[in-house]
Coordinates of C-alpha atoms in Angstrom, one line a residue:
Chain A
M625 CA -5.4 -9.2 1.5
V626 CA -8.2 -8.8 3.6
A627 CA -7.4 -12.1 5.4
V628 CA -3.9 -11.2 6.0
A629 CA -4.7 -7.5 6.9
G630 CA -7.5 -9.1 9.3
G631 CA -5.0 -11.7 11.1
V632 CA -2.4 -9.1 11.2
I633 CA -4.6 -6.3 12.7
Y634 CA -6.4 -9.2 15.1
M635 CA -2.9 -10.2 16.4
A636 CA -1.3 -6.7 16.9
S637 CA -4.5 -5.2 19.1
Y638 CA -3.9 -7.4 21.6
L639 CA 0.1 -7.1 21.7
P640 CA 2.2 -7.2 24.0
K641 CA -0.2 -10.1 25.4
H642 CA -1.0 -13.0 23.3
A643 CA -4.3 -12.9 21.0
P644 CA -6.6 -15.9 21.3
L645 CA -4.8 -18.2 18.2
W646 CA -8.2 -19.6 16.9
A647 CA -8.9 -16.8 14.7
A648 CA -5.6 -15.5 13.6
L649 CA -5.1 -19.3 12.4
V650 CA -8.7 -19.6 10.7
L651 CA -7.9 -16.8 9.0
L652 CA -4.1 -17.7 8.0
A653 CA -5.7 -20.6 6.4
V654 CA -7.9 -18.7 4.7
A655 CA -5.3 -16.7 3.4
V656 CA -3.0 -19.6 2.5
G657 CA -6.0 -21.3 0.4
L658 CA -6.6 -18.2 -1.4
Q659 CA -3.1 -17.8 -2.5
L660 CA -2.8 -21.0 -3.3
A661 CA -6.1 -21.0 -5.6
N662 CA -4.5 -17.7 -7.1
A663 CA -1.4 -19.0 -7.8
L664 CA -3.2 -22.0 -9.7
L665 CA -5.7 -19.8 -11.5
L666 CA -2.8 -17.5 -12.6
W667 CA -0.5 -20.7 -14.0
R668 CA -3.5 -22.1 -15.8
I669 CA -4.0 -18.5 -17.6
E670 CA -2.9 -19.1 -21.5
N671 CA -1.3 -16.4 -23.7
F672 CA -0.2 -14.6 -20.5
A673 CA 3.0 -11.8 -20.9
W674 CA 4.5 -14.0 -18.4
A675 CA 8.0 -12.2 -18.7
R676 CA 6.2 -8.7 -18.1
F677 CA 4.5 -10.8 -14.9
F678 CA 8.0 -11.9 -14.0
Q679 CA 9.7 -8.4 -14.3
V680 CA 7.0 -6.2 -12.4
W681 CA 6.7 -9.6 -9.9
R682 CA 10.6 -9.7 -8.8
W683 CA 10.6 -5.6 -8.2
S684 CA 7.7 -5.4 -6.3
L685 CA 8.7 -8.6 -4.3
L686 CA 11.7 -6.6 -3.5
A687 CA 10.0 -3.5 -2.4
Y688 CA 7.2 -5.4 -0.6
A689 CA 10.2 -7.8 1.4
L690 CA 11.1 -4.3 2.6
I691 CA 8.0 -3.0 4.0
A692 CA 7.5 -6.7 5.6
G693 CA 10.8 -6.9 7.3
M694 CA 10.0 -3.5 8.4
I695 CA 7.1 -4.4 10.2
E696 CA 8.7 -7.6 11.5
F697 CA 11.7 -5.8 12.7
A698 CA 8.9 -3.5 14.9
F699 CA 7.4 -6.7 16.0
L700 CA 10.9 -8.1 17.1
Y701 CA 12.0 -5.1 18.8
D702 CA 8.5 -5.7 21.1
H703 CA 9.5 -8.9 22.2
T704 CA 6.8 -10.7 20.1
R705 CA 7.6 -14.2 21.0
G706 CA 6.2 -17.8 20.3
T707 CA 3.2 -18.9 18.4
A708 CA 2.3 -15.3 18.4
L709 CA 5.5 -14.0 16.6
V710 CA 5.0 -17.4 14.2
L711 CA 1.7 -16.6 13.2
L712 CA 2.5 -12.7 12.5
T713 CA 5.7 -13.7 10.4
L714 CA 3.6 -16.3 8.2
L715 CA 0.8 -13.5 7.7
L716 CA 3.5 -11.1 6.7
A717 CA 4.8 -13.6 4.3
L718 CA 1.9 -13.9 2.9
F719 CA 1.3 -10.1 2.1
M720 CA 4.9 -10.0 1.0
L721 CA 4.2 -12.3 -1.6
N722 CA 0.1 -11.4 -2.7
V723 CA 0.8 -7.7 -3.3
P724 CA 3.2 -8.2 -5.9
V725 CA 1.3 -11.0 -7.5
L726 CA -1.6 -8.6 -7.8
I727 CA 0.3 -5.9 -9.1
A728 CA 2.2 -8.0 -11.8
F729 CA -1.0 -9.7 -12.8
T730 CA -2.6 -5.8 -13.3
V731 CA 0.3 -4.8 -15.6
A732 CA 0.8 -8.1 -17.4
R733 CA -2.9 -8.8 -17.9
F734 CA -2.8 -5.4 -20.2
Q735 CA 0.2 -6.0 -22.0
A736 CA 1.1 -8.1 -25.0
T737 CA 1.5 -11.6 -24.8
D738 CA 5.0 -13.4 -25.0
Chain B
M303 CA -4.2 9.1 -4.4
A304 CA -6.3 9.5 -7.4
V305 CA -5.7 11.0 -11.3
A306 CA -7.6 10.6 -14.1
T307 CA -6.0 10.3 -17.7
P308 CA -7.0 9.9 -21.2
A309 CA -10.1 8.3 -22.3
A310 CA -9.9 8.2 -25.6
P311 CA -8.5 5.0 -27.5
G312 CA -5.7 4.6 -29.5
I313 CA -3.9 7.9 -28.4
S314 CA -1.2 9.6 -30.1
V315 CA 0.0 12.8 -28.5
E316 CA 3.5 13.8 -27.4
R317 CA 4.4 12.6 -24.0
P318 CA 7.5 12.7 -22.0
T319 CA 9.8 10.1 -21.4
F320 CA 9.7 8.6 -17.5
E321 CA 10.8 6.5 -15.5
I322 CA 8.1 4.0 -13.8
V323 CA 9.8 4.4 -10.2
P324 CA 12.0 7.3 -10.2
R325 CA 15.4 6.5 -9.3
K326 CA 16.6 9.6 -8.4
G327 CA 14.1 9.5 -5.3
L328 CA 15.2 6.1 -4.0
P329 CA 18.0 7.5 -1.5
I330 CA 15.4 10.0 -0.1
V331 CA 12.8 6.9 0.6
A332 CA 16.0 4.6 1.9
L333 CA 16.6 7.9 4.2
V334 CA 13.4 8.2 5.1
L335 CA 13.1 4.6 6.1
I336 CA 16.7 4.2 7.7
G337 CA 15.4 7.3 9.9
V338 CA 12.2 5.3 11.1
V339 CA 14.1 2.3 11.8
V340 CA 16.8 4.4 14.3
A341 CA 13.7 6.2 15.7
I342 CA 12.2 3.1 16.6
A343 CA 15.4 1.3 17.8
R344 CA 16.5 4.0 19.5
D345 CA 13.2 4.3 21.3
S346 CA 13.2 8.3 20.4
R347 CA 9.7 9.8 21.5
W348 CA 10.5 12.9 19.5
G349 CA 11.8 10.5 16.2
L350 CA 8.7 8.8 16.4
V351 CA 6.3 11.6 17.1
F352 CA 8.1 13.2 14.0
C353 CA 7.9 10.5 12.0
H354 CA 4.2 9.7 12.8
I355 CA 2.9 13.4 12.4
V356 CA 4.6 14.0 9.5
G357 CA 4.0 10.7 7.8
G358 CA -0.1 10.8 9.0
G359 CA -0.2 14.6 8.0
L360 CA 1.1 14.0 4.4
W361 CA -0.8 10.6 4.0
T362 CA -4.3 12.3 5.0
G363 CA -3.4 15.7 3.3
I364 CA -2.5 14.1 -0.3
D365 CA -5.2 11.8 0.1
L366 CA -7.9 14.3 0.4
F367 CA -6.2 16.7 -1.8
V368 CA -5.8 14.4 -5.0
G369 CA -9.0 12.8 -4.2
F370 CA -11.1 15.7 -4.3
V371 CA -9.3 18.5 -5.5
I372 CA -6.6 17.8 -7.7
G373 CA -8.7 14.2 -9.3
P374 CA -11.6 16.4 -10.6
I375 CA -9.6 19.1 -12.4
I376 CA -7.4 16.3 -14.3
G377 CA -10.7 15.0 -15.2
R378 CA -11.8 18.0 -16.9
M379 CA -8.3 18.6 -18.9
S380 CA -7.5 17.9 -22.3
I381 CA -6.2 14.5 -23.2
P382 CA -2.9 16.0 -24.0
A383 CA -2.6 17.6 -20.9
R384 CA -4.0 15.1 -18.4
I385 CA -1.0 12.5 -20.3
E386 CA 1.5 14.9 -19.3
F387 CA 0.7 15.6 -16.0
S388 CA 0.0 11.5 -15.4
T389 CA 3.6 10.8 -16.7
R390 CA 4.8 13.2 -14.2
F391 CA 2.7 12.8 -11.5
M392 CA 2.3 9.3 -10.9
P393 CA 5.9 7.7 -11.1
K394 CA 6.2 10.5 -7.7
M395 CA 3.2 9.0 -6.0
L396 CA 4.3 5.2 -6.5
L397 CA 7.6 6.1 -4.2
I398 CA 5.6 8.9 -1.8
M399 CA 2.8 7.2 -0.9
P400 CA 4.3 3.7 0.3
T401 CA 6.9 5.7 2.2
I402 CA 4.3 8.0 4.1
V403 CA 2.4 5.3 4.9
T404 CA 5.2 2.6 6.4
M405 CA 6.6 5.7 8.0
T406 CA 3.5 6.3 9.9
L407 CA 2.1 3.1 10.9
A408 CA 5.4 1.9 11.9
A409 CA 6.2 4.9 14.1
G410 CA 2.5 4.9 14.9
F411 CA 2.1 1.4 16.4
Q412 CA 5.2 2.1 18.6
L413 CA 4.0 5.3 20.1
A414 CA 0.8 3.1 20.6
R415 CA 3.0 0.7 22.6
Q416 CA 4.8 3.3 24.6
D417 CA 1.7 4.7 25.8
A418 CA 0.0 1.9 26.9
F419 CA -2.9 2.0 24.2
L420 CA -2.0 -1.6 23.1
D421 CA -2.7 -2.9 26.7
T422 CA -6.5 -4.2 26.3
S423 CA -7.0 -2.9 29.7
N424 CA -6.5 1.0 28.7
P425 CA -9.6 2.7 28.2
R426 CA -8.7 4.0 24.7
H427 CA -7.9 0.7 23.6
A428 CA -11.0 0.6 21.5
W429 CA -9.9 4.2 19.4
V430 CA -6.3 2.3 18.4
V431 CA -8.4 -1.2 17.3
A432 CA -10.3 1.6 15.4
S433 CA -7.6 2.8 14.0
F434 CA -6.0 -0.5 13.1
F435 CA -9.1 -1.3 11.3
V436 CA -9.2 1.8 9.1
V437 CA -6.0 1.6 8.3
G438 CA -6.5 -2.2 7.2
V439 CA -9.3 -1.2 5.1
M440 CA -7.1 1.7 3.6
A441 CA -4.2 -0.2 3.1
T442 CA -6.3 -3.0 1.3
I443 CA -7.6 -0.4 -1.1
A444 CA -4.5 0.9 -1.6
L445 CA -2.2 -2.1 -2.0
A446 CA -4.9 -4.6 -3.6
Y447 CA -6.5 -2.2 -5.9
L448 CA -5.3 1.0 -6.3
E449 CA -1.3 0.7 -6.7
P450 CA -1.4 -2.0 -9.2
A451 CA -3.8 0.0 -11.6
N452 CA -1.2 3.1 -11.0
V453 CA 1.4 0.8 -12.3
A454 CA -0.5 -0.8 -15.2
V455 CA -1.3 2.8 -16.3
L456 CA 2.4 3.4 -16.4
F457 CA 3.0 0.7 -18.4
E458 CA 0.3 1.5 -20.8
L459 CA 1.4 5.3 -21.0
R460 CA 5.2 3.5 -21.7
K461 CA 3.8 2.1 -24.9
A462 CA 4.3 3.6 -28.7
Q463 CA 0.2 3.4 -29.0
P464 CA -1.5 3.6 -25.1
D465 CA -4.8 2.0 -25.0
G466 CA -7.0 5.2 -23.7
R467 CA -10.0 2.5 -23.0
V468 CA -7.3 0.5 -20.7
I469 CA -6.2 3.8 -18.8
E470 CA -9.9 5.0 -18.7
K471 CA -11.0 1.5 -16.9
L472 CA -8.0 1.2 -14.7
M473 CA -8.5 5.0 -13.6
K474 CA -12.1 4.1 -13.0
R475 CA -10.6 2.6 -9.8
F476 CA -9.3 5.5 -8.3
V477 CA -13.0 7.5 -8.9
Y478 CA -14.7 4.3 -7.2
T479 CA -12.6 4.8 -4.1
A480 CA -11.6 8.4 -3.5
G481 CA -15.1 8.4 -1.1
I482 CA -14.3 5.6 1.0
T483 CA -10.9 6.8 1.2
G484 CA -12.0 10.1 2.3
V485 CA -14.4 9.2 4.8
M486 CA -11.7 7.0 6.1
Q487 CA -9.1 9.6 6.4
V488 CA -11.7 11.7 8.0
V489 CA -12.6 8.7 10.4
T490 CA -8.7 8.4 11.1
L491 CA -8.5 12.5 12.1
I492 CA -11.4 11.7 14.3
I493 CA -9.9 8.8 16.0
M494 CA -6.2 10.2 16.4
T495 CA -7.7 13.3 17.8
R496 CA -9.7 11.5 20.4
L497 CA -6.7 9.4 21.1
V498 CA -4.3 12.3 22.5
S499 CA -7.3 14.6 23.8

């Protein structure tokens, strides 16, 4: 979340001009790495309330897809194009995927296992 | 947003039935979000100012009021009273807070663009970047730390025998972060008033 928020803030603070991309790329790489590690650690958990996890994850994903969609709309409306748009979209996609996992995990860890 | 709930393990008190996400509120949320999209798409100055001022005022007001006034009061209530308050209050917060945050940020970004504050050569650009940073800190705390706890507490409260220790553990997150959120909200007020003065 910190890497995603940092990346979006960094890119957005330069709009409508293009930011130097290396810092955003580093933050994106860190966010992707952490997200994958997150998924791996989650997958390795035994005795977990997966049914509850996926129930909460689905609905949270829907809510955050809407929020990320609105932010993406604002960037498109402001004529953000090219590499900057690709990076912002990827960062938003990570945001959209990350928050539901955090919510679903926090709920499921206190529920009875499947 | 901060509330305190029960501390005793294995709570067995009367709880009102509740929906984790109040469905009746969803049309209002949809209406607000559509309003924001329309304001952005039409580049309506009044619409954007309205969304930003109303959303921002509510966000700051609710955060400070709940964190520093309502939260400590709930902390001193009896356990059944805390449970009853939380089961009625927290589902509404689950809808209200993300909606006003989205409304404030989306409209604020467009206003910054209209006023050329996003231009790196603008003398007030640094204030906008500072506000991005403050919002980033608040969003990370709210989304990664508080909202999951809020939802988890609601699921716990729906159990036949909620575990007071789990609820207490999760609710401590609100206490730990109330100070940071409060400081960030005051900083936001300073930045925003500096920007337009």
